[in-house]
PDB file of C-alpha atoms and ligand atoms in Angstrom:
ATOM      1  CA  MET A  21       0.287   0.033  -0.146  1.00  0.00           C
ATOM      2  CA  LYS A  22       1.434   3.380  -1.150  1.00  0.00           C
ATOM      3  CA  LYS A  23       1.600   6.124   1.280  1.00  0.00           C
ATOM      4  CA  ALA A  24       1.174   9.865   0.698  1.00  0.00           C
ATOM      5  CA  GLN A  25       4.122  11.965   0.992  1.00  0.00           C
ATOM      6  CA  ILE A  26       4.454  15.795   1.693  1.00  0.00           C
ATOM      7  CA  CYS A  27       6.142  17.766  -0.898  1.00  0.00           C
ATOM      8  CA  GLU A  28       7.939  21.121  -1.093  1.00  0.00           C
ATOM      9  CA  LEU A  29       7.044  23.018  -4.260  1.00  0.00           C
ATOM     10  CA  LEU A  30       9.955  24.047  -6.015  1.00  0.00           C
ATOM     11  CA  TYR A  31       9.020  26.100  -9.044  1.00  0.00           C
ATOM     12  CA  LYS A  32       5.771  27.224 -10.646  1.00  0.00           C
ATOM     13  CA  LYS A  33       5.159  28.957 -13.773  1.00  0.00           C
ATOM     14  CA  GLU A  34       2.004  29.404 -15.584  1.00  0.00           C
ATOM     15  CA  LEU A  35       2.553  28.640 -19.038  1.00  0.00           C
ATOM     16  CA  ALA A  36      -0.548  29.523 -20.393  1.00  0.00           C
ATOM     17  CA  GLU A  37      -3.912  31.284 -19.028  1.00  0.00           C
ATOM     18  CA  GLY A  38      -4.947  28.613 -16.403  1.00  0.00           C
ATOM     19  CA  ILE A  39      -1.875  25.578 -17.034  1.00  0.00           C
ATOM     20  CA  PHE A  40       0.695  25.515 -14.680  1.00  0.00           C
ATOM     21  CA  ASP A  41       3.830  23.867 -14.568  1.00  0.00           C
ATOM     22  CA  PHE A  42       4.589  22.349 -11.390  1.00  0.00           C
ATOM     23  CA  ARG A  43       7.792  20.837  -9.849  1.00  0.00           C
ATOM     24  CA  ILE A  44       8.078  19.274  -6.481  1.00  0.00           C
ATOM     25  CA  LYS A  45      10.237  17.847  -4.009  1.00  0.00           C
ATOM     26  CA  SER A  46       9.626  13.630  -4.177  1.00  0.00           C
ATOM     27  CA  GLY A  47      12.176  12.152  -1.895  1.00  0.00           C
ATOM     28  CA  GLU A  48      11.860   8.550  -3.273  1.00  0.00           C
ATOM     29  CA  MET A  49       9.131   9.316  -6.197  1.00  0.00           C
ATOM     30  CA  ALA A  50      11.789  10.458  -8.584  1.00  0.00           C
ATOM     31  CA  ASP A  51      13.317   6.991  -8.074  1.00  0.00           C
ATOM     32  CA  VAL A  52      10.881   4.717  -8.580  1.00  0.00           C
ATOM     33  CA  ALA A  53       8.595   6.684 -11.328  1.00  0.00           C
ATOM     34  CA  LYS A  54       7.580   4.958 -14.311  1.00  0.00           C
ATOM     35  CA  CYS A  55       7.034   7.078 -17.632  1.00  0.00           C
ATOM     36  CA  GLY A  56       3.207   7.521 -18.198  1.00  0.00           C
ATOM     37  CA  GLN A  57       2.273   6.908 -14.326  1.00  0.00           C
ATOM     38  CA  PHE A  58       0.501   9.244 -11.882  1.00  0.00           C
ATOM     39  CA  LEU A  59       0.235  11.258  -8.454  1.00  0.00           C
ATOM     40  CA  HIS A  60      -2.817  11.446  -6.864  1.00  0.00           C
ATOM     41  CA  ILE A  61      -3.186  14.967  -5.416  1.00  0.00           C
ATOM     42  CA  ASP A  62      -5.004  16.391  -2.275  1.00  0.00           C
ATOM     43  CA  CYS A  63      -5.550  19.709  -3.854  1.00  0.00           C
ATOM     44  CA  GLY A  64      -7.033  21.098  -0.239  1.00  0.00           C
ATOM     45  CA  ASP A  65      -9.825  23.709  -0.047  1.00  0.00           C
ATOM     46  CA  GLY A  66     -12.469  21.263   1.140  1.00  0.00           C
ATOM     47  CA  THR A  67     -11.773  18.926  -2.047  1.00  0.00           C
ATOM     48  CA  LEU A  68     -12.709  15.683  -0.851  1.00  0.00           C
ATOM     49  CA  LEU A  69     -11.110  13.606  -3.334  1.00  0.00           C
ATOM     50  CA  ARG A  70      -7.755  13.768  -4.340  1.00  0.00           C
ATOM     51  CA  ARG A  71      -7.029  14.603  -8.175  1.00  0.00           C
ATOM     52  CA  PRO A  72      -4.956  12.685 -10.701  1.00  0.00           C
ATOM     53  CA  ILE A  73      -2.614  14.095 -12.485  1.00  0.00           C
ATOM     54  CA  SER A  74      -0.329  12.909 -14.987  1.00  0.00           C
ATOM     55  CA  ILE A  75       3.977  12.946 -14.194  1.00  0.00           C
ATOM     56  CA  CYS A  76       5.310  14.997 -16.817  1.00  0.00           C
ATOM     57  CA  ASP A  77       8.977  14.473 -16.424  1.00  0.00           C
ATOM     58  CA  VAL A  78      11.192  13.356 -13.486  1.00  0.00           C
ATOM     59  CA  TYR A  79      15.062  14.843 -13.081  1.00  0.00           C
ATOM     60  CA  ASP A  80      17.280  14.642  -9.570  1.00  0.00           C
ATOM     61  CA  ASP A  81      14.171  14.566  -6.860  1.00  0.00           C
ATOM     62  CA  VAL A  82      12.550  16.405  -8.713  1.00  0.00           C
ATOM     63  CA  VAL A  83       9.112  15.368 -10.320  1.00  0.00           C
ATOM     64  CA  ARG A  84       7.340  17.902 -12.236  1.00  0.00           C
ATOM     65  CA  PHE A  85       3.225  18.233 -13.462  1.00  0.00           C
ATOM     66  CA  VAL A  86       1.266  19.896 -15.619  1.00  0.00           C
ATOM     67  CA  PHE A  87      -2.187  20.962 -15.592  1.00  0.00           C
ATOM     68  CA  GLU A  88      -4.602  22.681 -16.345  1.00  0.00           C
ATOM     69  CA  VAL A  89      -7.629  24.598 -14.555  1.00  0.00           C
ATOM     70  CA  LYS A  90     -11.040  22.642 -14.524  1.00  0.00           C
ATOM     71  CA  GLY A  91     -12.902  22.878 -11.451  1.00  0.00           C
ATOM     72  CA  LYS A  92     -12.691  23.141  -7.748  1.00  0.00           C
ATOM     73  CA  GLY A  93      -9.884  21.000  -6.965  1.00  0.00           C
ATOM     74  CA  THR A  94      -7.291  22.262  -9.620  1.00  0.00           C
ATOM     75  CA  LYS A  95      -8.287  25.559  -8.983  1.00  0.00           C
ATOM     76  CA  ALA A  96      -7.307  25.078  -5.401  1.00  0.00           C
ATOM     77  CA  LEU A  97      -3.912  23.574  -6.086  1.00  0.00           C
ATOM     78  CA  ALA A  98      -3.212  26.250  -8.556  1.00  0.00           C
ATOM     79  CA  GLN A  99      -3.349  29.126  -5.603  1.00  0.00           C
ATOM     80  CA  LYS A 100      -0.202  27.354  -4.238  1.00  0.00           C
ATOM     81  CA  LYS A 101       3.121  29.226  -3.808  1.00  0.00           C
ATOM     82  CA  VAL A 102       6.243  27.655  -4.018  1.00  0.00           C
ATOM     83  CA  GLY A 103       7.531  26.643  -0.628  1.00  0.00           C
ATOM     84  CA  ASP A 104       4.181  25.315   0.333  1.00  0.00           C
ATOM     85  CA  THR A 105       3.993  21.663   0.595  1.00  0.00           C
ATOM     86  CA  LEU A 106       0.933  19.176  -1.055  1.00  0.00           C
ATOM     87  CA  ASP A 107       0.019  16.130   0.177  1.00  0.00           C
ATOM     88  CA  VAL A 108       0.849  13.159  -2.923  1.00  0.00           C
ATOM     89  CA  LEU A 109      -0.045   9.500  -3.197  1.00  0.00           C
ATOM     90  CA  GLY A 110       1.929   7.914  -5.621  1.00  0.00           C
ATOM     91  CA  PRO A 111       3.798   7.417  -8.625  1.00  0.00           C
ATOM     92  CA  LEU A 112       0.534   5.574  -9.297  1.00  0.00           C
ATOM     93  CA  GLY A 113      -0.742   3.012 -12.151  1.00  0.00           C
ATOM     94  CA  HIS A 114       0.752   0.905 -15.399  1.00  0.00           C
ATOM     95  CA  GLY A 115       3.218   3.439 -17.482  1.00  0.00           C
ATOM     96  CA  PHE A 116       3.911   3.118 -21.241  1.00  0.00           C
ATOM     97  CA  ASP A 117       5.760  -0.178 -22.961  1.00  0.00           C
ATOM     98  CA  ILE A 118       8.847   1.422 -23.576  1.00  0.00           C
ATOM     99  CA  ASN A 119      11.038  -0.898 -25.649  1.00  0.00           C
ATOM    100  CA  ASP A 120      14.435  -0.411 -27.273  1.00  0.00           C
ATOM    101  CA  ASP A 121      12.984  -2.926 -30.281  1.00  0.00           C
ATOM    102  CA  TYR A 122      10.887   0.476 -31.216  1.00  0.00           C
ATOM    103  CA  GLN A 123      13.167   2.031 -33.518  1.00  0.00           C
ATOM    104  CA  SER A 124      10.170   4.369 -35.357  1.00  0.00           C
ATOM    105  CA  PRO A 125       7.600   5.242 -32.596  1.00  0.00           C
ATOM    106  CA  VAL A 126       4.630   7.842 -32.981  1.00  0.00           C
ATOM    107  CA  ILE A 127       3.369   9.649 -30.314  1.00  0.00           C
ATOM    108  CA  VAL A 128      -0.129  11.708 -30.615  1.00  0.00           C
ATOM    109  CA  GLY A 129      -1.216  13.786 -27.607  1.00  0.00           C
ATOM    110  CA  GLY A 130      -4.181  16.140 -27.589  1.00  0.00           C
ATOM    111  CA  GLY A 131      -5.059  18.970 -24.994  1.00  0.00           C
ATOM    112  CA  ILE A 132      -4.162  18.177 -20.932  1.00  0.00           C
ATOM    113  CA  GLY A 133      -2.957  14.511 -22.417  1.00  0.00           C
ATOM    114  CA  ILE A 134       0.275  16.363 -24.039  1.00  0.00           C
ATOM    115  CA  PHE A 135       1.994  15.867 -20.369  1.00  0.00           C
ATOM    116  CA  PRO A 136       2.988  13.008 -19.800  1.00  0.00           C
ATOM    117  CA  LEU A 137       4.386  12.425 -23.044  1.00  0.00           C
ATOM    118  CA  TYR A 138       6.800  14.640 -23.082  1.00  0.00           C
ATOM    119  CA  GLN A 139       9.143  12.314 -20.659  1.00  0.00           C
ATOM    120  CA  LEU A 140       7.990   9.491 -22.855  1.00  0.00           C
ATOM    121  CA  SER A 141       9.367  11.535 -26.086  1.00  0.00           C
ATOM    122  CA  LYS A 142      12.880  11.517 -24.324  1.00  0.00           C
ATOM    123  CA  LEU A 143      12.731   8.146 -23.694  1.00  0.00           C
ATOM    124  CA  VAL A 144      11.639   6.681 -27.032  1.00  0.00           C
ATOM    125  CA  ASN A 145      13.945   6.333 -30.665  1.00  0.00           C
ATOM    126  CA  ASN A 146      13.441   9.360 -32.542  1.00  0.00           C
ATOM    127  CA  PRO A 147       9.996   9.641 -32.151  1.00  0.00           C
ATOM    128  CA  ALA A 148       7.334  11.718 -34.849  1.00  0.00           C
ATOM    129  CA  VAL A 149       5.405  13.789 -32.303  1.00  0.00           C
ATOM    130  CA  TYR A 150       1.858  15.380 -33.128  1.00  0.00           C
ATOM    131  CA  LEU A 151       0.249  17.553 -30.778  1.00  0.00           C
ATOM    132  CA  GLY A 152      -3.513  19.190 -31.133  1.00  0.00           C
ATOM    133  CA  PHE A 153      -4.627  22.382 -29.115  1.00  0.00           C
ATOM    134  CA  ARG A 154      -7.866  24.182 -29.273  1.00  0.00           C
ATOM    135  CA  SER A 155      -6.131  26.903 -30.736  1.00  0.00           C
ATOM    136  CA  ALA A 156      -2.663  29.367 -30.823  1.00  0.00           C
ATOM    137  CA  ASN A 157      -3.521  30.428 -27.154  1.00  0.00           C
ATOM    138  CA  ARG A 158      -3.344  27.193 -26.021  1.00  0.00           C
ATOM    139  CA  VAL A 159       0.093  25.637 -27.195  1.00  0.00           C
ATOM    140  CA  VAL A 160       2.185  25.136 -24.528  1.00  0.00           C
ATOM    141  CA  MET A 161       5.970  23.501 -24.223  1.00  0.00           C
ATOM    142  CA  GLU A 162       6.445  23.240 -28.395  1.00  0.00           C
ATOM    143  CA  ASP A 163       9.979  24.431 -28.411  1.00  0.00           C
ATOM    144  CA  GLU A 164      10.457  21.907 -24.892  1.00  0.00           C
ATOM    145  CA  PHE A 165       8.933  18.849 -27.194  1.00  0.00           C
ATOM    146  CA  LYS A 166      10.769  20.121 -29.938  1.00  0.00           C
ATOM    147  CA  SER A 167      14.426  19.989 -28.464  1.00  0.00           C
ATOM    148  CA  VAL A 168      13.908  16.209 -27.049  1.00  0.00           C
ATOM    149  CA  ALA A 169      11.744  14.907 -30.681  1.00  0.00           C
ATOM    150  CA  GLU A 170      12.926  17.396 -33.610  1.00  0.00           C
ATOM    151  CA  ASN A 171      10.095  15.719 -35.482  1.00  0.00           C
ATOM    152  CA  THR A 172       7.160  17.278 -33.437  1.00  0.00           C
ATOM    153  CA  GLN A 173       4.298  18.917 -35.249  1.00  0.00           C
ATOM    154  CA  ILE A 174       1.454  21.228 -34.042  1.00  0.00           C
ATOM    155  CA  ALA A 175      -2.134  21.045 -35.070  1.00  0.00           C
ATOM    156  CA  THR A 176      -5.206  23.157 -34.062  1.00  0.00           C
ATOM    157  CA  ASP A 177      -8.954  22.739 -34.157  1.00  0.00           C
ATOM    158  CA  ASP A 178      -9.508  26.517 -35.805  1.00  0.00           C
ATOM    159  CA  GLY A 179      -5.982  26.433 -37.626  1.00  0.00           C
ATOM    160  CA  SER A 180      -4.818  29.741 -35.680  1.00  0.00           C
ATOM    161  CA  TYR A 181      -1.417  27.666 -35.740  1.00  0.00           C
ATOM    162  CA  GLY A 182       0.399  24.911 -37.584  1.00  0.00           C
ATOM    163  CA  PHE A 183      -1.456  22.570 -39.176  1.00  0.00           C
ATOM    164  CA  LYS A 184      -5.451  22.597 -39.256  1.00  0.00           C
ATOM    165  CA  GLY A 185      -7.203  19.991 -37.756  1.00  0.00           C
ATOM    166  CA  TYR A 186      -6.420  17.194 -35.674  1.00  0.00           C
ATOM    167  CA  ALA A 187      -3.415  15.502 -34.277  1.00  0.00           C
ATOM    168  CA  ALA A 188      -4.943  12.008 -35.525  1.00  0.00           C
ATOM    169  CA  GLU A 189      -5.174  13.583 -39.201  1.00  0.00           C
ATOM    170  CA  LEU A 190      -1.218  13.928 -38.774  1.00  0.00           C
ATOM    171  CA  LEU A 191      -0.726  10.386 -37.392  1.00  0.00           C
ATOM    172  CA  LYS A 192      -2.778   9.351 -40.501  1.00  0.00           C
ATOM    173  CA  LYS A 193      -0.664  11.143 -43.178  1.00  0.00           C
ATOM    174  CA  HIS A 194       2.395  10.245 -41.219  1.00  0.00           C
ATOM    175  CA  LEU A 195       1.176   6.497 -40.833  1.00  0.00           C
ATOM    176  CA  ASP A 196       0.422   6.536 -45.441  1.00  0.00           C
ATOM    177  CA  GLU A 197       4.278   7.838 -46.311  1.00  0.00           C
ATOM    178  CA  LYS A 198       6.495   6.776 -43.166  1.00  0.00           C
ATOM    179  CA  PRO A 199       6.958   3.742 -41.020  1.00  0.00           C
ATOM    180  CA  CYS A 200       5.971   3.557 -37.337  1.00  0.00           C
ATOM    181  CA  ASP A 201       6.267   0.228 -35.314  1.00  0.00           C
ATOM    182  CA  ILE A 202       4.427   2.085 -32.614  1.00  0.00           C
ATOM    183  CA  ILE A 203       1.962   4.804 -31.665  1.00  0.00           C
ATOM    184  CA  TYR A 204       1.445   6.039 -28.045  1.00  0.00           C
ATOM    185  CA  SER A 205      -1.491   8.238 -27.208  1.00  0.00           C
ATOM    186  CA  CYS A 206      -2.741  10.520 -24.544  1.00  0.00           C
ATOM    187  CA  GLY A 207      -5.929  13.066 -24.784  1.00  0.00           C
ATOM    188  CA  PRO A 208      -9.313  13.966 -25.317  1.00  0.00           C
ATOM    189  CA  MET A 209     -11.773  10.469 -25.853  1.00  0.00           C
ATOM    190  CA  PRO A 210     -12.472  10.938 -29.450  1.00  0.00           C
ATOM    191  CA  MET A 211      -9.169  11.362 -30.026  1.00  0.00           C
ATOM    192  CA  LEU A 212      -8.383   8.037 -29.159  1.00  0.00           C
ATOM    193  CA  ARG A 213     -11.276   6.809 -30.459  1.00  0.00           C
ATOM    194  CA  ALA A 214     -10.014   8.051 -33.435  1.00  0.00           C
ATOM    195  CA  VAL A 215      -6.308   7.117 -32.959  1.00  0.00           C
ATOM    196  CA  LYS A 216      -7.658   3.733 -32.105  1.00  0.00           C
ATOM    197  CA  LYS A 217      -9.310   3.180 -35.320  1.00  0.00           C
ATOM    198  CA  ILE A 218      -6.345   4.641 -37.522  1.00  0.00           C
ATOM    199  CA  ALA A 219      -3.963   1.890 -35.118  1.00  0.00           C
ATOM    200  CA  GLU A 220      -6.396  -0.633 -36.592  1.00  0.00           C
ATOM    201  CA  ASP A 221      -6.852   0.556 -40.195  1.00  0.00           C
ATOM    202  CA  TYR A 222      -3.117   0.362 -40.546  1.00  0.00           C
ATOM    203  CA  GLY A 223      -2.387  -2.664 -38.180  1.00  0.00           C
ATOM    204  CA  ALA A 224      -0.357  -1.178 -35.659  1.00  0.00           C
ATOM    205  CA  LYS A 225       0.524  -1.493 -32.407  1.00  0.00           C
ATOM    206  CA  CYS A 226      -0.452   1.052 -30.123  1.00  0.00           C
ATOM    207  CA  GLN A 227      -0.929   2.444 -26.301  1.00  0.00           C
ATOM    208  CA  LEU A 228      -3.880   4.822 -25.124  1.00  0.00           C
ATOM    209  CA  SER A 229      -3.390   6.268 -21.606  1.00  0.00           C
ATOM    210  CA  LEU A 230      -6.888   7.514 -20.342  1.00  0.00           C
ATOM    211  CA  GLU A 231      -7.050  10.179 -18.322  1.00  0.00           C
ATOM    212  CA  GLN A 232     -10.648   9.352 -16.873  1.00  0.00           C
ATOM    213  CA  ARG A 233     -12.535  10.505 -13.865  1.00  0.00           C
ATOM    214  CA  MET A 234     -11.333   8.819 -11.091  1.00  0.00           C
ATOM    215  CA  GLY A 235     -12.275   8.593  -7.440  1.00  0.00           C
ATOM    216  CA  CYS A 236      -9.919   6.716  -4.824  1.00  0.00           C
ATOM    217  CA  GLY A 237      -7.554   6.319  -7.487  1.00  0.00           C
ATOM    218  CA  ILE A 238      -5.486   2.738  -5.884  1.00  0.00           C
ATOM    219  CA  GLY A 239      -8.583   0.070  -7.677  1.00  0.00           C
ATOM    220  CA  ALA A 240     -10.546   0.203  -4.340  1.00  0.00           C
ATOM    221  CA  CYS A 241     -13.289   1.610  -5.858  1.00  0.00           C
ATOM    222  CA  LEU A 242     -15.216   1.761  -9.474  1.00  0.00           C
ATOM    223  CA  VAL A 243     -15.444   5.267 -10.479  1.00  0.00           C
ATOM    224  CA  CYS A 244     -12.915   4.644 -13.215  1.00  0.00           C
ATOM    225  CA  SER A 245     -13.853   1.351 -14.286  1.00  0.00           C
ATOM    226  CA  CYS A 246     -13.629   0.888 -18.196  1.00  0.00           C
ATOM    227  CA  GLU A 247     -14.778  -1.714 -20.451  1.00  0.00           C
ATOM    228  CA  THR A 248     -12.179  -4.445 -21.988  1.00  0.00           C
ATOM    229  CA  LYS A 249     -12.292  -7.424 -24.361  1.00  0.00           C
ATOM    230  CA  ARG A 250     -12.115  -9.879 -21.446  1.00  0.00           C
ATOM    231  CA  GLU A 251     -14.791 -12.185 -20.579  1.00  0.00           C
ATOM    232  CA  GLY A 252     -16.563 -12.711 -17.284  1.00  0.00           C
ATOM    233  CA  THR A 253     -15.326 -10.799 -13.888  1.00  0.00           C
ATOM    234  CA  GLU A 254     -12.190  -9.783 -15.481  1.00  0.00           C
ATOM    235  CA  LYS A 255     -14.615  -7.618 -18.455  1.00  0.00           C
ATOM    236  CA  TYR A 256     -13.917  -3.935 -16.259  1.00  0.00           C
ATOM    237  CA  ALA A 257     -10.481  -2.943 -15.723  1.00  0.00           C
ATOM    238  CA  LYS A 258      -9.567  -0.096 -13.205  1.00  0.00           C
ATOM    239  CA  VAL A 259      -8.116   2.663 -14.891  1.00  0.00           C
ATOM    240  CA  CYS A 260      -6.196   4.128 -11.989  1.00  0.00           C
ATOM    241  CA  LYS A 261      -4.795   0.678 -11.097  1.00  0.00           C
ATOM    242  CA  ASP A 262      -4.429  -1.527 -14.404  1.00  0.00           C
ATOM    243  CA  GLY A 263      -4.221   1.523 -16.268  1.00  0.00           C
ATOM    244  CA  PRO A 264      -4.078   4.201 -17.161  1.00  0.00           C
ATOM    245  CA  VAL A 265      -2.110   2.962 -20.451  1.00  0.00           C
ATOM    246  CA  PHE A 266      -3.576   0.035 -21.750  1.00  0.00           C
ATOM    247  CA  TRP A 267      -3.223  -1.581 -25.226  1.00  0.00           C
ATOM    248  CA  ALA A 268      -5.523   0.087 -27.695  1.00  0.00           C
ATOM    249  CA  ASP A 269      -6.680  -3.390 -28.595  1.00  0.00           C
ATOM    250  CA  GLU A 270      -7.623  -4.691 -24.958  1.00  0.00           C
ATOM    251  CA  VAL A 271     -10.550  -1.498 -24.299  1.00  0.00           C
ATOM    252  CA  THR A 272     -13.393  -0.623 -25.642  1.00  0.00           C
ATOM    253  CA  LEU A 273     -14.071   2.674 -25.581  1.00  0.00           C
ATOM    254  CA  ASN A 274     -17.640   3.645 -25.552  1.00  0.00           C
ATOM    255  CA  ASP A 275     -19.473   6.913 -26.300  1.00  0.00           C
TER     256      ASP A 275
HETATM  257  C1  LIG B 318      -4.904   9.464 -14.679  1.00  0.00           C
HETATM  258  C2  LIG B 318      -5.169  11.033 -15.018  1.00  0.00           C
HETATM  259  C3  LIG B 318      -3.912  12.066 -15.127  1.00  0.00           C
HETATM  260  C4  LIG B 318      -4.179  12.980 -15.601  1.00  0.00           C
HETATM  261  N1  LIG B 318      -3.334  14.050 -15.992  1.00  0.00           N
HETATM  262  C5  LIG B 318      -3.724  15.360 -16.232  1.00  0.00           C
HETATM  263  C6  LIG B 318      -2.511  16.442 -16.216  1.00  0.00           C
HETATM  264  O1  LIG B 318      -1.294  15.523 -16.690  1.00  0.00           O
HETATM  265  N2  LIG B 318      -2.803  17.534 -16.434  1.00  0.00           N
HETATM  266  C7  LIG B 318      -4.212  17.814 -15.877  1.00  0.00           C
HETATM  267  O2  LIG B 318      -4.501  19.565 -16.537  1.00  0.00           O
HETATM  268  N3  LIG B 318      -5.012  17.181 -16.296  1.00  0.00           N
HETATM  269  C8  LIG B 318      -4.621  15.171 -16.059  1.00  0.00           C
HETATM  270  N4  LIG B 318      -5.930  15.164 -15.615  1.00  0.00           N
HETATM  271  C9  LIG B 318      -7.014  15.527 -15.537  1.00  0.00           C
HETATM  272  C10 LIG B 318      -7.445  15.907 -13.735  1.00  0.00           C
HETATM  273  O3  LIG B 318      -7.390  14.741 -13.329  1.00  0.00           O
HETATM  274  C11 LIG B 318      -9.206  16.544 -14.340  1.00  0.00           C
HETATM  275  O4  LIG B 318      -8.761  17.739 -14.963  1.00  0.00           O
HETATM  276  C12 LIG B 318      -8.757  17.240 -12.762  1.00  0.00           C
HETATM  277  O5  LIG B 318      -8.798  15.676 -11.522  1.00  0.00           O
HETATM  278  C13 LIG B 318     -10.214  18.273 -12.530  1.00  0.00           C
HETATM  279  O6  LIG B 318     -10.538  18.311 -11.107  1.00  0.00           O
HETATM  280  P1  LIG B 318     -11.333  19.721 -10.808  1.00  0.00           P
HETATM  281  O7  LIG B 318     -12.046  19.354  -9.710  1.00  0.00           O
HETATM  282  O8  LIG B 318     -10.510  20.614 -10.990  1.00  0.00           O
HETATM  283  O9  LIG B 318     -12.687  19.620 -11.255  1.00  0.00           O
HETATM  284  P2  LIG B 318     -13.875  19.207 -11.032  1.00  0.00           P
HETATM  285  O10 LIG B 318     -14.752  19.952 -10.242  1.00  0.00           O
HETATM  286  O11 LIG B 318     -13.585  17.221 -10.563  1.00  0.00           O
HETATM  287  O12 LIG B 318     -14.743  19.001 -12.887  1.00  0.00           O
HETATM  288  C14 LIG B 318     -14.601  20.304 -13.758  1.00  0.00           C
HETATM  289  C15 LIG B 318     -14.618  19.651 -15.079  1.00  0.00           C
HETATM  290  O13 LIG B 318     -13.408  18.735 -15.268  1.00  0.00           O
HETATM  291  C16 LIG B 318     -13.878  17.706 -16.236  1.00  0.00           C
HETATM  292  N5  LIG B 318     -13.366  16.270 -15.837  1.00  0.00           N
HETATM  293  C17 LIG B 318     -13.238  15.912 -14.479  1.00  0.00           C
HETATM  294  N6  LIG B 318     -12.064  14.949 -14.392  1.00  0.00           N
HETATM  295  C18 LIG B 318     -11.778  14.916 -15.776  1.00  0.00           C
HETATM  296  C19 LIG B 318     -10.813  14.460 -16.596  1.00  0.00           C
HETATM  297  N7  LIG B 318     -10.340  13.383 -15.822  1.00  0.00           N
HETATM  298  N8  LIG B 318     -10.359  14.266 -17.946  1.00  0.00           N
HETATM  299  C20 LIG B 318     -10.857  15.312 -18.064  1.00  0.00           C
HETATM  300  N9  LIG B 318     -11.939  16.632 -17.866  1.00  0.00           N
HETATM  301  C21 LIG B 318     -12.180  15.851 -16.570  1.00  0.00           C
HETATM  302  C22 LIG B 318     -15.561  17.741 -15.589  1.00  0.00           C
HETATM  303  O14 LIG B 318     -16.285  16.880 -16.444  1.00  0.00           O
HETATM  304  C23 LIG B 318     -15.857  19.058 -15.286  1.00  0.00           C
HETATM  305  O15 LIG B 318     -16.550  19.707 -16.431  1.00  0.00           O
HETATM  306  C24 LIG B 318      -5.900  13.457 -15.611  1.00  0.00           C
HETATM  307  C25 LIG B 318      -6.517  12.338 -15.029  1.00  0.00           C
HETATM  308  C26 LIG B 318      -6.279  11.059 -15.360  1.00  0.00           C
HETATM  309  C27 LIG B 318      -7.228  10.333 -14.996  1.00  0.00           C
END
């Protein structure tokens, strides 16, 4: 059973309106964290449940996470100041399958789903990275991704920056022209459905990180259940414990 840790907030920066880069002194978490795992954070201000936030990067004894303010929890978290402490449970869940056999990985992210893909982009061999945002003023971490993955391309839904359209369209274009031995993806459900379908059509291996609403974060409640192709009592997996990363052909992404 994992114990919560009290971690000092070492660094805080607002990358775009309502999107915050936090770095915490993590003690032993930094030594054991696997790429794609998440933290379950007590945001304070009377929020009963912890909020799950992906690990964006790890260095020295520092864990970095980036989050967008959505509601009560993330709003309270955003009020924290450097020097304050955070009550953090983690690292939790199963991360990405990173394997030296993969020579031409493609990474596809959208919105808040891009954050766990930064560390992944550093760890895999020469990835092509396609990142989707709503519009130019929501684009963050572009230079950082480009510094670790020179084949990084940005898409915006409204065409105000980069490619006009969805990151999944760039994936399809890539698969028409170039090799790919694995696709990794994280982002909103419609994007994950599109990526899963493209992977099936092209016969590509694919891992998806599901950022589903969550309760306990440790597999004790059923809030984050997702349907899988398994039979019987194993049919429903818990995103917090069995995921958040799943093989695409394992899960059913219902509407
Ligand atoms: C494994 C995992 C990793 C995540 N990693 C990140 C991350 O790195 N950065 C980040 O910004 N967010 C991440 N999220 C989403 C984040 O947990 C939610 O945005 C947060 O819990 C919302 O809490 P709140 O109290 O601010 O909002 P609430 O008041 O709980 O909700 C406000 C709004 O946010 C929506 N919302 C709540 N949960 C989610 C969710 N999981 N996904 C999308 N919308 C949601 C609600 O439907 C509502 O519209 C992750 C979620 C999971 C499950």
